[in-house]
């Protein structure tokens, strides 16, 4: 069905007031039009979602359908040491840009941003989901210091609880599932699973550490395993 922007805005406002959205995301006032494992498209009614913080949202493409939007953004980066990944802001200050109806802009995975929208603003946001960008970063707008790191996918986060359950179980099937999870390319999940294996069997955990120090889908896990195995660091 074809809809003009005016019709779309009218429909969206009515749905917002009646609370009849079948799928609400981020905050009340956003509506997911379509979603797959690779992308998400949503309509967003103007408000300021991240007051006081700048958050990584990309990769995304946005178009302002109605109203005005002020975008605040900084660039950030990941720095990997021998055993940890550290995230930091690499912009000297917050950059501000203004967009009116008909304008478009995009954000990549290493831009943390906030929107300041006019009360009548309506945006179309198209997100690309990438397995290479598993972390959601939040920076304080005044200090530009990192305030929070979380896993972007709810499925990744839920695995933490599942790993705890597996670690407490005594079944052989749980042990096999834990070992499979130690091969995750997401460092937090792989290391948490290794801790679960260690709780069940320190000997098996040691064998896995020796194996992963040579090869693992996550370079960080390989480096961390090698570090743990050093005599000066003790044994796992």
PDB file of C-alpha atoms in Angstrom, residues 7-195:
ATOM      1  CA  UNK A   7      -0.716   9.990   5.643  1.00  0.00           C
ATOM      2  CA  UNK A   8       2.197   8.187   7.257  1.00  0.00           C
ATOM      3  CA  UNK A   9       2.622  10.903   9.879  1.00  0.00           C
ATOM      4  CA  UNK A  10      -1.128  10.906  10.620  1.00  0.00           C
ATOM      5  CA  UNK A  11      -1.152   7.123  10.990  1.00  0.00           C
ATOM      6  CA  UNK A  12       1.931   7.152  13.176  1.00  0.00           C
ATOM      7  CA  UNK A  13       0.553   9.852  15.474  1.00  0.00           C
ATOM      8  CA  UNK A  14      -2.739   7.970  15.881  1.00  0.00           C
ATOM      9  CA  UNK A  15      -0.906   4.737  16.673  1.00  0.00           C
ATOM     10  CA  UNK A  16       1.348   6.557  19.136  1.00  0.00           C
ATOM     11  CA  UNK A  17      -1.632   8.017  21.004  1.00  0.00           C
ATOM     12  CA  UNK A  18      -3.591   4.766  21.080  1.00  0.00           C
ATOM     13  CA  UNK A  19      -0.600   2.590  21.999  1.00  0.00           C
ATOM     14  CA  UNK A  20      -1.484  -0.007  19.357  1.00  0.00           C
ATOM     15  CA  UNK A  21       2.007  -0.668  18.019  1.00  0.00           C
ATOM     16  CA  UNK A  22       2.641  -4.390  17.513  1.00  0.00           C
ATOM     17  CA  UNK A  23       6.380  -3.880  18.040  1.00  0.00           C
ATOM     18  CA  UNK A  24       7.844  -0.969  19.996  1.00  0.00           C
ATOM     19  CA  UNK A  25      11.617  -0.546  20.153  1.00  0.00           C
ATOM     20  CA  UNK A  26      14.185   1.673  21.899  1.00  0.00           C
ATOM     21  CA  UNK A  27      11.601   3.924  23.599  1.00  0.00           C
ATOM     22  CA  UNK A  28       7.869   4.497  23.189  1.00  0.00           C
ATOM     23  CA  UNK A  29       7.577   6.422  19.966  1.00  0.00           C
ATOM     24  CA  UNK A  30       9.477   4.104  17.650  1.00  0.00           C
ATOM     25  CA  UNK A  31       7.891   1.471  15.468  1.00  0.00           C
ATOM     26  CA  UNK A  32       9.693  -1.371  13.710  1.00  0.00           C
ATOM     27  CA  UNK A  33       8.472  -1.658  10.133  1.00  0.00           C
ATOM     28  CA  UNK A  34      10.609  -4.668   9.241  1.00  0.00           C
ATOM     29  CA  UNK A  35      13.326  -6.765  10.805  1.00  0.00           C
ATOM     30  CA  UNK A  36      15.526  -9.673   9.757  1.00  0.00           C
ATOM     31  CA  UNK A  37      18.774 -11.206  10.940  1.00  0.00           C
ATOM     32  CA  UNK A  38      20.650  -8.717   8.744  1.00  0.00           C
ATOM     33  CA  UNK A  39      18.749  -5.439   9.120  1.00  0.00           C
ATOM     34  CA  UNK A  40      16.029  -3.445  10.855  1.00  0.00           C
ATOM     35  CA  UNK A  41      13.947  -0.528   9.579  1.00  0.00           C
ATOM     36  CA  UNK A  42      11.924   1.632  11.939  1.00  0.00           C
ATOM     37  CA  UNK A  43      10.040   4.891  12.196  1.00  0.00           C
ATOM     38  CA  UNK A  44      11.030   7.155  15.039  1.00  0.00           C
ATOM     39  CA  UNK A  45       8.927   9.985  16.456  1.00  0.00           C
ATOM     40  CA  UNK A  46      10.959  12.968  17.615  1.00  0.00           C
ATOM     41  CA  UNK A  47      12.351  13.077  21.123  1.00  0.00           C
ATOM     42  CA  UNK A  48      15.785  12.948  22.714  1.00  0.00           C
ATOM     43  CA  UNK A  49      16.479   9.299  23.540  1.00  0.00           C
ATOM     44  CA  UNK A  50      19.940   9.498  25.131  1.00  0.00           C
ATOM     45  CA  UNK A  51      20.019  12.770  27.056  1.00  0.00           C
ATOM     46  CA  UNK A  52      23.483  13.321  28.464  1.00  0.00           C
ATOM     47  CA  UNK A  53      25.061  10.370  26.648  1.00  0.00           C
ATOM     48  CA  UNK A  54      26.347   9.476  23.194  1.00  0.00           C
ATOM     49  CA  UNK A  55      25.752   5.883  22.113  1.00  0.00           C
ATOM     50  CA  UNK A  56      26.899   3.715  19.223  1.00  0.00           C
ATOM     51  CA  UNK A  57      23.915   2.953  17.016  1.00  0.00           C
ATOM     52  CA  UNK A  58      25.461   2.188  13.630  1.00  0.00           C
ATOM     53  CA  UNK A  59      25.830   1.135  11.040  1.00  0.00           C
ATOM     54  CA  UNK A  60      22.643   3.020  10.166  1.00  0.00           C
ATOM     55  CA  UNK A  61      21.153   5.259   7.507  1.00  0.00           C
ATOM     56  CA  UNK A  62      18.567   7.868   8.432  1.00  0.00           C
ATOM     57  CA  UNK A  63      16.195  10.177   6.598  1.00  0.00           C
ATOM     58  CA  UNK A  64      14.286  13.035   8.195  1.00  0.00           C
ATOM     59  CA  UNK A  65      10.719  12.839   6.893  1.00  0.00           C
ATOM     60  CA  UNK A  66       9.231  15.651   8.966  1.00  0.00           C
ATOM     61  CA  UNK A  67      10.638  18.305  11.312  1.00  0.00           C
ATOM     62  CA  UNK A  68      14.234  19.008  12.264  1.00  0.00           C
ATOM     63  CA  UNK A  69      17.003  16.983  13.882  1.00  0.00           C
ATOM     64  CA  UNK A  70      20.243  18.048  15.533  1.00  0.00           C
ATOM     65  CA  UNK A  71      22.802  15.269  15.566  1.00  0.00           C
ATOM     66  CA  UNK A  72      25.592  15.207  18.159  1.00  0.00           C
ATOM     67  CA  UNK A  73      28.388  12.707  17.591  1.00  0.00           C
ATOM     68  CA  UNK A  74      31.939  11.672  18.422  1.00  0.00           C
ATOM     69  CA  UNK A  75      34.241   9.031  16.999  1.00  0.00           C
ATOM     70  CA  UNK A  76      35.485   6.163  19.125  1.00  0.00           C
ATOM     71  CA  UNK A  77      37.871   3.255  18.734  1.00  0.00           C
ATOM     72  CA  UNK A  78      38.896  -0.085  20.186  1.00  0.00           C
ATOM     73  CA  UNK A  79      42.391  -0.651  21.565  1.00  0.00           C
ATOM     74  CA  UNK A  80      43.455  -4.237  22.223  1.00  0.00           C
ATOM     75  CA  UNK A  81      46.115  -5.047  24.809  1.00  0.00           C
ATOM     76  CA  UNK A  82      47.477  -8.525  25.474  1.00  0.00           C
ATOM     77  CA  UNK A  83      44.430  -9.596  27.492  1.00  0.00           C
ATOM     78  CA  UNK A  84      41.733  -6.928  27.162  1.00  0.00           C
ATOM     79  CA  UNK A  85      39.834  -4.767  24.679  1.00  0.00           C
ATOM     80  CA  UNK A  86      39.537  -1.123  25.738  1.00  0.00           C
ATOM     81  CA  UNK A  87      37.152   1.336  24.106  1.00  0.00           C
ATOM     82  CA  UNK A  88      37.720   5.077  24.100  1.00  0.00           C
ATOM     83  CA  UNK A  89      36.594   8.297  22.460  1.00  0.00           C
ATOM     84  CA  UNK A  90      39.084   9.647  19.928  1.00  0.00           C
ATOM     85  CA  UNK A  91      37.313  12.931  19.113  1.00  0.00           C
ATOM     86  CA  UNK A  92      38.467  16.130  20.854  1.00  0.00           C
ATOM     87  CA  UNK A  93      34.902  17.438  21.099  1.00  0.00           C
ATOM     88  CA  UNK A  94      31.280  16.748  20.201  1.00  0.00           C
ATOM     89  CA  UNK A  95      30.445  17.499  16.571  1.00  0.00           C
ATOM     90  CA  UNK A  96      26.980  18.937  15.860  1.00  0.00           C
ATOM     91  CA  UNK A  97      25.038  18.866  12.601  1.00  0.00           C
ATOM     92  CA  UNK A  98      21.488  19.970  11.758  1.00  0.00           C
ATOM     93  CA  UNK A  99      19.129  18.290   9.295  1.00  0.00           C
ATOM     94  CA  UNK A 100      15.696  19.348   8.087  1.00  0.00           C
ATOM     95  CA  UNK A 101      12.912  17.456   6.307  1.00  0.00           C
ATOM     96  CA  UNK A 102      14.213  15.599   3.263  1.00  0.00           C
ATOM     97  CA  UNK A 103      17.788  15.400   4.557  1.00  0.00           C
ATOM     98  CA  UNK A 104      19.632  12.137   5.075  1.00  0.00           C
ATOM     99  CA  UNK A 105      22.632  11.120   7.148  1.00  0.00           C
ATOM    100  CA  UNK A 106      24.451   7.965   8.172  1.00  0.00           C
ATOM    101  CA  UNK A 107      26.475   6.663  11.112  1.00  0.00           C
ATOM    102  CA  UNK A 108      29.090   3.939  11.062  1.00  0.00           C
ATOM    103  CA  UNK A 109      29.825   1.512  13.886  1.00  0.00           C
ATOM    104  CA  UNK A 110      32.476   3.809  15.405  1.00  0.00           C
ATOM    105  CA  UNK A 111      30.339   6.917  15.782  1.00  0.00           C
ATOM    106  CA  UNK A 112      28.559   7.482  19.093  1.00  0.00           C
ATOM    107  CA  UNK A 113      25.598   9.823  18.721  1.00  0.00           C
ATOM    108  CA  UNK A 114      22.520  11.428  20.219  1.00  0.00           C
ATOM    109  CA  UNK A 115      19.527  13.018  18.468  1.00  0.00           C
ATOM    110  CA  UNK A 116      17.821  16.234  19.460  1.00  0.00           C
ATOM    111  CA  UNK A 117      14.558  16.315  17.529  1.00  0.00           C
ATOM    112  CA  UNK A 118      11.814  18.881  17.097  1.00  0.00           C
ATOM    113  CA  UNK A 119       8.511  17.822  18.631  1.00  0.00           C
ATOM    114  CA  UNK A 120       7.028  17.068  15.222  1.00  0.00           C
ATOM    115  CA  UNK A 121      10.068  15.188  13.894  1.00  0.00           C
ATOM    116  CA  UNK A 122       9.655  11.840  12.176  1.00  0.00           C
ATOM    117  CA  UNK A 123      12.686   9.802  11.087  1.00  0.00           C
ATOM    118  CA  UNK A 124      13.119   6.668   9.031  1.00  0.00           C
ATOM    119  CA  UNK A 125      16.064   4.667  10.435  1.00  0.00           C
ATOM    120  CA  UNK A 126      17.613   1.675   8.694  1.00  0.00           C
ATOM    121  CA  UNK A 127      20.037  -0.378  10.804  1.00  0.00           C
ATOM    122  CA  UNK A 128      22.480  -2.948   9.437  1.00  0.00           C
ATOM    123  CA  UNK A 129      23.247  -5.771  11.862  1.00  0.00           C
ATOM    124  CA  UNK A 130      26.870  -6.865  11.809  1.00  0.00           C
ATOM    125  CA  UNK A 131      28.474  -9.797  13.590  1.00  0.00           C
ATOM    126  CA  UNK A 132      31.656  -7.709  13.779  1.00  0.00           C
ATOM    127  CA  UNK A 133      30.030  -5.079  15.993  1.00  0.00           C
ATOM    128  CA  UNK A 134      28.790  -6.948  19.049  1.00  0.00           C
ATOM    129  CA  UNK A 135      29.236  -4.173  21.621  1.00  0.00           C
ATOM    130  CA  UNK A 136      27.097  -1.178  22.468  1.00  0.00           C
ATOM    131  CA  UNK A 137      29.158   1.741  23.795  1.00  0.00           C
ATOM    132  CA  UNK A 138      27.958   4.700  25.834  1.00  0.00           C
ATOM    133  CA  UNK A 139      29.997   7.880  26.394  1.00  0.00           C
ATOM    134  CA  UNK A 140      29.292  10.763  28.764  1.00  0.00           C
ATOM    135  CA  UNK A 141      28.565  13.868  26.705  1.00  0.00           C
ATOM    136  CA  UNK A 142      30.466  16.252  28.980  1.00  0.00           C
ATOM    137  CA  UNK A 143      33.620  14.286  29.794  1.00  0.00           C
ATOM    138  CA  UNK A 144      33.599  12.062  26.657  1.00  0.00           C
ATOM    139  CA  UNK A 145      34.569   9.189  28.975  1.00  0.00           C
ATOM    140  CA  UNK A 146      33.255   5.679  28.377  1.00  0.00           C
ATOM    141  CA  UNK A 147      30.455   5.017  30.874  1.00  0.00           C
ATOM    142  CA  UNK A 148      29.065   1.649  29.775  1.00  0.00           C
ATOM    143  CA  UNK A 149      29.852  -1.309  27.525  1.00  0.00           C
ATOM    144  CA  UNK A 150      27.158  -3.898  26.867  1.00  0.00           C
ATOM    145  CA  UNK A 151      26.467  -6.622  24.338  1.00  0.00           C
ATOM    146  CA  UNK A 152      24.282  -5.305  21.539  1.00  0.00           C
ATOM    147  CA  UNK A 153      22.351  -8.538  20.999  1.00  0.00           C
ATOM    148  CA  UNK A 154      19.881  -9.697  23.648  1.00  0.00           C
ATOM    149  CA  UNK A 155      20.645 -13.251  22.533  1.00  0.00           C
ATOM    150  CA  UNK A 156      24.319 -12.776  23.424  1.00  0.00           C
ATOM    151  CA  UNK A 157      23.408 -11.352  26.825  1.00  0.00           C
ATOM    152  CA  UNK A 158      20.975 -14.177  27.595  1.00  0.00           C
ATOM    153  CA  UNK A 159      23.772 -16.680  27.022  1.00  0.00           C
ATOM    154  CA  UNK A 160      25.402 -15.519  30.265  1.00  0.00           C
ATOM    155  CA  UNK A 161      22.493 -16.852  32.305  1.00  0.00           C
ATOM    156  CA  UNK A 162      22.471 -20.039  30.253  1.00  0.00           C
ATOM    157  CA  UNK A 163      26.183 -20.559  30.913  1.00  0.00           C
ATOM    158  CA  UNK A 164      25.611 -20.250  34.664  1.00  0.00           C
ATOM    159  CA  UNK A 165      22.932 -22.935  34.484  1.00  0.00           C
ATOM    160  CA  UNK A 166      25.221 -25.235  32.487  1.00  0.00           C
ATOM    161  CA  UNK A 167      28.081 -24.711  34.959  1.00  0.00           C
ATOM    162  CA  UNK A 168      25.873 -25.843  37.869  1.00  0.00           C
ATOM    163  CA  UNK A 169      24.613 -28.905  36.025  1.00  0.00           C
ATOM    164  CA  UNK A 170      26.292 -32.282  36.382  1.00  0.00           C
ATOM    165  CA  UNK A 171      25.036 -33.779  33.116  1.00  0.00           C
ATOM    166  CA  UNK A 172      27.370 -34.752  30.297  1.00  0.00           C
ATOM    167  CA  UNK A 173      25.227 -32.857  27.797  1.00  0.00           C
ATOM    168  CA  UNK A 174      25.736 -29.612  29.759  1.00  0.00           C
ATOM    169  CA  UNK A 175      29.490 -30.182  29.722  1.00  0.00           C
ATOM    170  CA  UNK A 176      29.467 -30.576  25.936  1.00  0.00           C
ATOM    171  CA  UNK A 177      27.380 -27.426  25.464  1.00  0.00           C
ATOM    172  CA  UNK A 178      29.763 -25.466  27.690  1.00  0.00           C
ATOM    173  CA  UNK A 179      32.744 -26.621  25.661  1.00  0.00           C
ATOM    174  CA  UNK A 180      30.996 -25.568  22.440  1.00  0.00           C
ATOM    175  CA  UNK A 181      30.408 -22.108  23.882  1.00  0.00           C
ATOM    176  CA  UNK A 182      34.101 -21.735  24.730  1.00  0.00           C
ATOM    177  CA  UNK A 183      34.663 -21.518  20.953  1.00  0.00           C
ATOM    178  CA  UNK A 184      32.430 -18.442  20.602  1.00  0.00           C
ATOM    179  CA  UNK A 185      33.961 -15.565  18.643  1.00  0.00           C
ATOM    180  CA  UNK A 186      32.536 -13.182  21.257  1.00  0.00           C
ATOM    181  CA  UNK A 187      35.274 -12.895  23.927  1.00  0.00           C
ATOM    182  CA  UNK A 188      32.893 -12.371  26.872  1.00  0.00           C
ATOM    183  CA  UNK A 189      30.899 -15.489  26.039  1.00  0.00           C
ATOM    184  CA  UNK A 190      33.932 -17.685  25.352  1.00  0.00           C
ATOM    185  CA  UNK A 191      35.704 -16.655  28.561  1.00  0.00           C
ATOM    186  CA  UNK A 192      32.578 -16.992  30.703  1.00  0.00           C
ATOM    187  CA  UNK A 193      32.102 -20.509  29.280  1.00  0.00           C
ATOM    188  CA  UNK A 194      35.742 -21.318  30.110  1.00  0.00           C
ATOM    189  CA  UNK A 195      35.073 -20.217  33.684  1.00  0.00           C
TER     190      UNK A 195
END
